[in-house]
Amino acid sequence: MSFLDTVAKYNDVVNSFVWTKVGVWLLIATGILFTIITKGFQITHIGHWMKKTIGSMFDDKVKGHTDDKASISQFQALCTALAATVGVGNIAGVAAAIMSGGPGAVFWMWVAAFFGMMTNYSENILGIYFRRKNHADEWSGGAMYYLQDGLGGYKGMKKVGRVLAVIFAICATLASFGIGNMGQVNKIVINLTNAFKIPALSDVVLYSTESGSVNLYMLIVGVFLLIVVGIVLIGGLQRIATVAEKIIPFMVVVFIAGSLIIIFGNITSIPAAFGAIFKMAFTKEAAWGAATGITFKTVITMGCKRGVFSNEAGLGSSVMVHSNSNVLEPVKQGLWGIFEVFADTIVVCTMTALTILTSGVIDIHTGVAVTDSDSTLVAEAFNTMFKFGNFELGKYFIALAILLFAFTTVLGWSHYGAKAVEYLAGDKAPVAVKVYKIIFVLMILSGALMTSSIAWDISDTFNGLMMLPNLIGVLSLSPLVLKLTNNYVARRIKGKKDVRPMLSYDKDIEEANIKKIEETGEE
């Protein structure tokens, strides 16, 4: 047995335990709990959070760039978070969920997203509430801090909070190399080299393994990505946010437009697609029935895993960039957390799923697909409408979409990993973060030249290992989340003037923010 086979074997054991036996159920339970204690906030206050997020996109206070180098605008924070979430998971991840768990997996992606809205909301509230300034006078927040100071603030829980914070930060750092780097880059390289063929480069084989071969074309693409990512990372969070806010809105709109053309071009297939999603979500041997023996648990697990892989609600990852927002109100950033999950899964992932299910590239009754590859399945779906003779526009479009989505995911996760390293390094953070960024950029080449799917499998595991301490922290602080929510609702929605704002665990930061709100009249 080779080294990679051994790693895969033990990774499968850990992955199965973290996700199937614990993770999925804890994830859904957390979302259900916060939905209940906030009285279904994502539904009862849907008008409010829509108004304060997508409804305020043209408000200069939201999208305008801040002069404060320690923070970024609320819109930039959203785009950077979406940069890390709207990625390969929205295209290849959805296709993989359908191919492995059947159309019913889409229903469980929706379930994970519905409850995940409140999980992400709660994470972001806590991220803003427990954030503090770092060595460079920038905001730093994330699960590390609310585990350390929130959970650790309970009597007798100081060491527990600190240990869980360290575990989370270590897993986040490792996950940034997998889900946020090698896995994304590998998909970019494979799709680009397959879609835009250059035989003179691809015929030059550098080396071969049992899993496949690596050619000169893949190396060149990898070096190009390494250089571009390196240039962006030199500019820090401000440059990452600037790139994200330009690419993400454009690509999301274009991808949705293309998907809608296919869906409405096959409008007669829409009822059957929705029928398959709901029917196959609840069958005993769901998806393809006894022919493949996919169990009900498999459908739920695949749907929820891919939902989390896509929107990251419950991982505690996007909190690290939301905490850099120039917002003063914790709950205001929580509203963006709700919208982030809504946009990523309810909108973009649903578009991908319906594109696949209505285009005929997969038989919703037998499960037979026109291709064995998850990412090329979406390309084939686009080709059904955007193919002109031998010119397969759909294939090229998906390759470019994966390039831009995955590229911005790499940028977003570089920030997450840097923040995790910053926490672990303490006083030595400036040097440690620089070393991390160098290693992160160099790992891009590894992703480009990778022939095994082990990076994706390990990414799933580290996602789960991040999720567990994060959810423990979020659950333990549910009373605080409820207090912050009720405080916000009383002041901002019910208009009560005699309620004192709850803005930070640090009284000095809270007083400064209250003073700023009074001076600027910020809502």
XYZ file of C-alpha atoms in Angstrom:
523
model
C 0.000 0.000 0.000
C 1.446 3.399 -1.033
C 1.779 6.378 1.322
C -1.151 8.174 -0.323
C -3.324 5.064 -0.011
C -2.504 4.888 3.711
C -3.328 8.582 4.175
C -6.602 8.113 2.273
C -7.529 5.089 4.405
C -7.108 6.866 7.749
C -8.597 10.065 6.392
C -11.751 8.155 5.402
C -12.118 6.889 8.988
C -11.790 10.375 10.503
C -13.943 11.942 7.790
C -16.738 9.421 8.341
C -16.738 10.049 12.090
C -16.536 13.842 11.861
C -19.232 14.198 9.203
C -21.570 11.195 9.207
C -21.670 10.420 12.922
C -21.311 13.907 14.423
C -20.873 16.862 12.086
C -23.999 16.922 9.935
C -26.333 16.402 12.853
C -24.586 18.962 15.060
C -24.617 21.423 12.168
C -28.338 21.082 11.529
C -29.111 21.064 15.278
C -27.190 24.333 15.718
C -29.101 26.024 12.910
C -32.425 24.730 14.273
C -31.590 25.990 17.784
C -30.762 29.508 16.599
C -33.815 29.548 14.342
C -35.984 28.664 17.352
C -34.456 31.041 19.932
C -34.524 33.975 17.477
C -38.120 33.060 16.524
C -37.237 32.312 12.913
C -35.327 35.558 12.386
C -34.411 34.664 8.781
C -38.154 34.480 7.984
C -39.830 36.889 10.438
C -37.379 39.683 9.604
C -36.725 38.800 5.959
C -37.783 42.265 4.811
C -35.361 43.903 7.249
C -32.283 41.844 6.399
C -33.008 42.081 2.671
C -33.290 45.877 2.983
C -30.085 46.139 5.013
C -28.093 43.893 2.645
C -29.022 43.663 -1.039
C -31.370 46.628 -0.626
C -28.491 48.842 0.505
C -25.992 47.893 -2.198
C -25.960 51.446 -3.549
C -25.623 53.095 -0.152
C -22.188 54.729 0.141
C -22.014 53.723 3.822
C -22.225 50.096 2.714
C -20.277 49.913 -0.548
C -18.070 52.979 -0.158
C -14.430 52.288 0.608
C -13.326 53.232 4.090
C -10.331 55.482 4.785
C -9.580 53.314 7.783
C -6.807 50.924 6.704
C -7.769 48.676 9.626
C -11.048 47.706 8.007
C -12.901 47.214 4.729
C -16.444 48.194 3.704
C -19.430 45.958 4.488
C -19.842 45.190 0.775
C -16.142 44.345 0.418
C -16.402 42.058 3.452
C -19.361 40.286 1.822
C -17.579 39.965 -1.542
C -14.407 38.651 0.102
C -16.460 36.135 2.097
C -18.356 35.161 -1.064
C -15.004 34.957 -2.866
C -14.076 32.150 -0.493
C -17.508 30.483 -0.611
C -18.716 30.964 -4.210
C -16.224 28.644 -5.843
C -15.800 25.165 -7.206
C -18.358 23.968 -4.647
C -21.098 25.855 -6.479
C -20.334 24.118 -9.770
C -18.442 20.856 -9.292
C -19.660 20.470 -5.692
C -23.347 20.588 -6.641
C -22.775 18.212 -9.556
C -20.875 15.839 -7.241
C -23.731 15.927 -4.711
C -26.281 15.038 -7.404
C -24.087 12.316 -8.938
C -23.355 10.759 -5.508
C -26.592 11.399 -3.653
C -29.125 11.943 -6.427
C -31.492 14.905 -6.943
C -32.654 14.488 -3.326
C -29.286 15.830 -2.150
C -30.345 19.255 -3.468
C -33.212 19.343 -0.961
C -30.783 18.739 1.891
C -28.524 21.480 0.549
C -31.523 23.793 0.916
C -32.188 22.534 4.440
C -28.548 23.057 5.403
C -28.691 26.558 3.898
C -31.984 27.543 5.564
C -30.730 26.711 9.033
C -27.172 27.667 8.066
C -28.360 31.258 7.592
C -28.836 31.542 11.346
C -25.602 29.712 12.110
C -23.680 32.141 9.893
C -25.617 35.045 11.393
C -24.620 33.955 14.905
C -20.970 33.410 13.950
C -20.693 36.882 12.465
C -22.335 38.531 15.451
C -19.835 36.852 17.768
C -16.963 37.659 15.403
C -17.693 41.404 15.562
C -18.496 41.344 19.291
C -15.216 39.650 20.283
C -12.867 41.223 17.707
C -9.864 43.328 18.650
C -6.996 45.232 16.970
C -3.817 43.361 16.023
C -0.157 44.389 15.752
C -0.858 46.295 12.514
C -3.893 48.069 14.021
C -6.221 45.920 11.870
C -9.344 44.216 13.165
C -8.912 40.547 14.002
C -11.865 38.329 14.767
C -13.022 34.778 14.340
C -13.861 31.591 16.161
C -10.471 31.660 17.895
C -11.438 34.767 19.815
C -14.976 33.878 20.806
C -13.757 30.450 21.877
C -10.976 32.011 23.949
C -12.847 34.989 25.432
C -16.457 33.868 25.067
C -16.508 30.184 25.968
C -13.320 30.733 27.978
C -15.058 33.480 29.921
C -17.357 30.997 31.640
C -16.298 29.826 35.091
C -13.771 26.992 34.891
C -13.707 27.052 31.052
C -10.636 29.209 30.411
C -8.348 26.319 29.424
C -11.073 24.553 27.440
C -11.790 27.698 25.454
C -8.113 28.260 24.745
C -7.495 24.651 23.671
C -10.494 24.653 21.310
C -9.354 28.005 19.892
C -5.905 26.571 19.123
C -7.427 23.424 17.555
C -9.671 25.577 15.368
C -6.781 27.806 14.264
C -4.564 24.820 13.404
C -7.333 23.150 11.369
C -8.149 26.451 9.631
C -4.503 26.864 8.644
C -4.317 23.329 7.247
C -7.715 23.660 5.534
C -6.512 26.830 3.802
C -3.897 24.749 1.978
C -6.511 22.162 0.948
C -9.987 23.581 0.312
C -8.599 27.083 -0.143
C -5.612 26.351 -2.315
C -4.594 22.989 -3.827
C -8.115 21.709 -4.419
C -9.233 24.928 -6.107
C -6.073 25.274 -8.212
C -6.287 21.641 -9.299
C -9.817 22.193 -10.626
C -8.710 25.371 -12.428
C -5.815 23.599 -14.142
C -7.782 20.498 -15.146
C -10.699 22.489 -16.564
C -8.570 25.074 -18.382
C -6.246 22.543 -19.979
C -9.176 20.358 -21.043
C -11.286 23.219 -22.388
C -8.555 25.232 -24.111
C -6.424 22.507 -25.639
C -2.854 23.268 -26.728
C -1.402 19.905 -27.887
C 2.119 21.351 -28.201
C 2.130 21.894 -24.418
C -0.132 19.091 -23.162
C 1.763 16.433 -25.152
C 4.940 17.194 -23.187
C 4.505 14.828 -20.222
C 6.631 15.749 -17.194
C 5.834 12.668 -15.107
C 3.148 10.021 -14.639
C 1.565 8.298 -11.630
C -1.138 5.665 -11.171
C -3.664 8.520 -10.842
C -2.667 10.278 -14.044
C 0.044 12.323 -15.720
C 1.310 15.904 -15.409
C 2.243 17.864 -18.518
C 3.980 21.134 -19.380
C 0.643 22.909 -19.953
C -0.405 22.246 -16.342
C 2.930 23.531 -15.053
C 2.643 26.784 -17.038
C -0.903 27.448 -15.771
C 0.269 26.705 -12.232
C 3.197 29.132 -12.470
C 0.878 31.825 -13.888
C -1.561 31.395 -10.983
C 1.317 31.432 -8.493
C 2.522 34.795 -9.832
C -0.924 36.426 -9.955
C -1.952 35.268 -6.470
C 1.418 36.376 -5.115
C 0.953 39.879 -6.557
C -2.505 40.184 -4.985
C -1.392 38.874 -1.580
C 1.420 41.434 -1.416
C -1.284 44.129 -1.280
C -2.897 42.558 1.799
C -6.601 42.428 2.646
C -7.377 45.748 0.953
C -6.186 44.415 -2.424
C -7.909 41.045 -1.918
C -11.177 42.868 -1.133
C -10.796 45.171 -4.153
C -10.283 42.215 -6.523
C -13.169 40.276 -4.945
C -15.691 43.112 -5.197
C -14.999 43.422 -8.930
C -14.995 39.728 -9.898
C -17.663 38.159 -7.661
C -20.747 40.304 -8.487
C -19.969 40.118 -12.220
C -19.451 36.350 -12.288
C -22.488 35.590 -10.109
C -24.761 37.656 -12.377
C -23.334 36.124 -15.574
C -23.519 32.569 -14.192
C -27.127 33.032 -13.039
C -28.086 34.572 -16.407
C -26.582 31.627 -18.304
C -28.291 29.142 -15.983
C -31.678 30.844 -16.384
C -31.389 30.650 -20.172
C -30.888 26.880 -19.943
C -33.574 26.370 -17.299
C -36.221 28.339 -19.160
C -35.081 26.834 -22.432
C -36.108 23.511 -20.880
C -39.122 24.940 -19.059
C -41.202 21.793 -19.530
C -38.615 19.844 -17.508
C -38.799 22.129 -14.451
C -41.736 20.324 -12.742
C -40.012 16.940 -13.172
C -36.761 18.363 -11.771
C -38.444 19.701 -8.628
C -40.440 16.488 -8.354
C -37.233 14.430 -8.359
C -35.618 16.704 -5.763
C -38.478 16.344 -3.268
C -39.375 12.731 -3.994
C -35.819 11.429 -3.825
C -34.996 13.376 -0.678
C -37.184 11.116 1.447
C -37.094 7.662 -0.114
C -35.670 4.841 2.006
C -33.094 3.945 -0.576
C -33.070 7.363 -2.108
C -31.558 8.687 -5.305
C -31.176 5.729 -7.638
C -32.963 3.206 -5.456
C -31.814 -0.332 -4.815
C -29.776 -0.344 -8.004
C -26.977 1.556 -6.278
C -28.014 1.123 -2.653
C -27.564 4.811 -1.784
C -29.169 5.185 1.638
C -31.257 7.984 3.053
C -28.328 8.922 5.317
C -26.047 9.204 2.273
C -28.410 11.643 0.577
C -28.603 13.827 3.702
C -24.845 13.674 4.286
C -23.941 14.490 0.682
C -26.425 17.346 0.535
C -25.334 18.869 3.835
C -21.602 18.328 3.227
C -21.764 19.967 -0.177
C -23.990 22.719 1.216
C -21.423 23.497 3.905
C -18.558 23.080 1.441
C -20.263 25.722 -0.669
C -21.500 28.312 1.875
C -19.211 27.436 4.827
C -21.939 28.194 7.390
C -20.832 26.558 10.630
C -17.137 26.338 9.740
C -16.307 29.672 11.351
C -14.135 30.596 8.373
C -15.907 33.573 6.791
C -16.185 35.178 10.239
C -12.500 36.075 9.909
C -13.163 38.449 7.015
C -16.585 39.673 8.181
C -14.783 40.801 11.347
C -12.693 43.187 9.222
C -15.814 45.129 8.230
C -16.100 48.797 9.196
C -19.517 48.033 10.710
C -20.085 49.007 14.357
C -23.164 46.879 15.091
C -22.494 43.125 15.499
C -26.007 42.230 14.303
C -25.636 44.344 11.145
C -22.792 42.100 10.030
C -24.885 39.120 11.066
C -27.481 40.211 8.497
C -24.802 40.015 5.799
C -24.079 36.490 7.024
C -27.708 35.522 6.332
C -27.512 37.052 2.860
C -24.180 35.339 2.142
C -25.690 31.864 2.640
C -28.849 32.861 0.762
C -26.874 34.115 -2.258
C -24.398 31.248 -2.278
C -26.670 28.232 -1.823
C -30.311 29.199 -2.270
C -29.515 31.190 -5.426
C -26.261 30.062 -7.094
C -26.283 26.374 -6.101
C -29.966 26.062 -7.015
C -29.213 27.515 -10.449
C -26.502 24.901 -10.950
C -28.753 22.061 -9.779
C -31.686 23.051 -12.004
C -29.335 23.528 -14.960
C -28.158 19.933 -14.542
C -31.588 18.426 -13.865
C -33.493 20.216 -16.644
C -30.907 19.967 -19.430
C -31.002 16.175 -19.792
C -27.312 15.587 -19.024
C -28.397 13.273 -16.235
C -31.413 10.964 -16.261
C -33.353 11.887 -13.116
C -34.943 8.415 -13.033
C -31.970 6.120 -13.670
C -29.072 8.310 -12.539
C -27.111 7.756 -15.736
C -25.004 10.850 -16.543
C -23.403 11.771 -19.845
C -20.015 12.088 -18.106
C -18.278 10.746 -15.004
C -16.741 14.117 -14.105
C -18.660 16.489 -11.816
C -17.318 19.731 -13.312
C -17.634 18.607 -16.944
C -21.245 17.592 -16.202
C -22.127 21.283 -15.733
C -20.196 22.131 -18.890
C -22.234 19.545 -20.818
C -25.417 21.108 -19.414
C -24.363 24.517 -20.754
C -23.408 22.960 -24.080
C -26.999 21.796 -24.579
C -27.924 25.449 -25.130
C -24.622 27.122 -25.972
C -23.110 24.849 -28.616
C -22.739 26.131 -32.164
C -21.599 23.388 -34.501
C -18.326 22.115 -33.081
C -17.842 25.241 -30.992
C -18.713 24.279 -27.402
C -19.220 27.669 -25.758
C -20.606 26.042 -22.608
C -17.376 24.150 -22.013
C -15.313 27.329 -22.319
C -17.698 29.339 -20.153
C -17.608 26.812 -17.292
C -13.823 26.600 -17.501
C -13.578 30.385 -17.174
C -16.237 30.447 -14.434
C -14.311 27.857 -12.429
C -11.115 29.847 -13.035
C -12.547 33.075 -11.623
C -14.630 31.491 -8.853
C -11.773 29.260 -7.708
C -9.204 32.057 -8.044
C -11.161 34.330 -5.713
C -11.675 31.388 -3.343
C -7.894 31.045 -3.113
C -7.616 34.763 -2.274
C -10.328 34.587 0.386
C -8.856 31.527 2.066
C -5.377 33.056 2.093
C -6.816 35.672 4.444
C -8.459 33.037 6.642
C -5.229 31.099 6.957
C -3.256 34.271 7.692
C -5.652 35.199 10.500
C -5.392 31.711 11.985
C -1.588 31.859 11.876
C -1.690 35.345 13.396
C -3.620 33.965 16.359
C -1.295 30.994 16.822
C 1.897 33.051 16.519
C 0.978 35.715 19.081
C 3.796 38.268 19.395
C 5.639 36.715 16.452
C 2.615 37.144 14.160
C 4.153 39.645 11.664
C 6.954 37.240 10.718
C 4.774 34.121 10.927
C 2.122 35.589 8.606
C 4.769 36.506 6.009
C 6.169 32.959 6.118
C 2.635 31.546 5.836
C 1.893 33.647 2.743
C 5.104 32.472 1.053
C 4.247 28.824 1.740
C 0.633 29.402 0.642
C 1.738 30.820 -2.704
C 4.244 28.003 -3.289
C 1.549 25.391 -2.527
C -0.335 26.635 -5.591
C 2.178 24.795 -7.739
C 1.505 21.587 -5.801
C -2.204 21.941 -6.568
C -1.489 22.476 -10.252
C 0.666 19.342 -10.471
C -1.525 17.131 -8.274
C -2.822 13.899 -9.829
C -4.709 12.523 -6.805
C -8.014 13.661 -5.286
C -6.574 13.230 -1.789
C -6.397 17.033 -1.276
C -10.170 17.265 -1.722
C -10.772 14.352 0.656
C -8.495 15.802 3.330
C -10.146 19.218 2.859
C -13.493 17.668 3.760
C -11.960 16.290 6.945
C -10.336 19.559 8.026
C -13.598 21.373 7.277
C -15.253 19.062 9.765
C -12.454 19.415 12.310
C -12.801 23.216 12.079
C -16.545 22.980 12.386
C -16.680 21.003 15.628
C -14.878 23.461 17.970
C -16.563 26.376 16.221
C -20.051 24.974 16.759
C -19.233 24.152 20.389
C -18.282 27.809 20.846
C -21.323 29.161 19.013
C -23.712 26.874 20.913
C -22.179 27.765 24.291
C -22.670 31.460 23.495
C -26.280 31.122 22.298
C -27.559 33.177 25.297
C -25.279 36.039 24.214
C -26.422 35.769 20.583
C -30.025 36.024 21.777
C -29.224 39.071 23.949
C -27.469 40.827 21.074
C -30.360 40.017 18.714
C -33.024 41.241 21.147
C -30.980 44.383 21.834
C -30.753 45.140 18.110
C -34.426 44.385 17.442
C -35.497 46.639 20.316
C -33.374 49.560 19.111
C -33.299 49.255 15.327
C -36.592 47.570 14.468
C -38.934 48.543 17.322
C -37.325 51.980 17.712
C -36.851 51.980 21.485
C -34.603 54.889 22.478
C -33.894 53.902 26.097
C -32.036 50.658 25.296
C -28.230 50.802 25.586
C -26.382 49.259 22.594
C -24.401 46.032 23.034
C -21.497 46.368 20.602
C -18.359 44.741 22.047
C -17.072 42.560 24.862
C -14.381 45.234 25.344
C -15.951 48.206 27.121
C -13.440 50.673 25.642
C -14.276 49.540 22.091
C -17.992 49.618 22.921
C -17.831 53.188 24.295
C -15.860 54.354 21.250
C -18.405 52.737 18.896
C -21.384 54.220 20.758
C -19.764 57.648 20.552
C -19.138 57.177 16.817
C -22.759 56.129 16.227
C -23.991 59.217 18.094
C -21.674 61.489 16.085
C -22.387 60.015 12.647
C -25.982 58.904 13.168
C -25.082 55.492 11.704
C -27.846 52.934 11.888
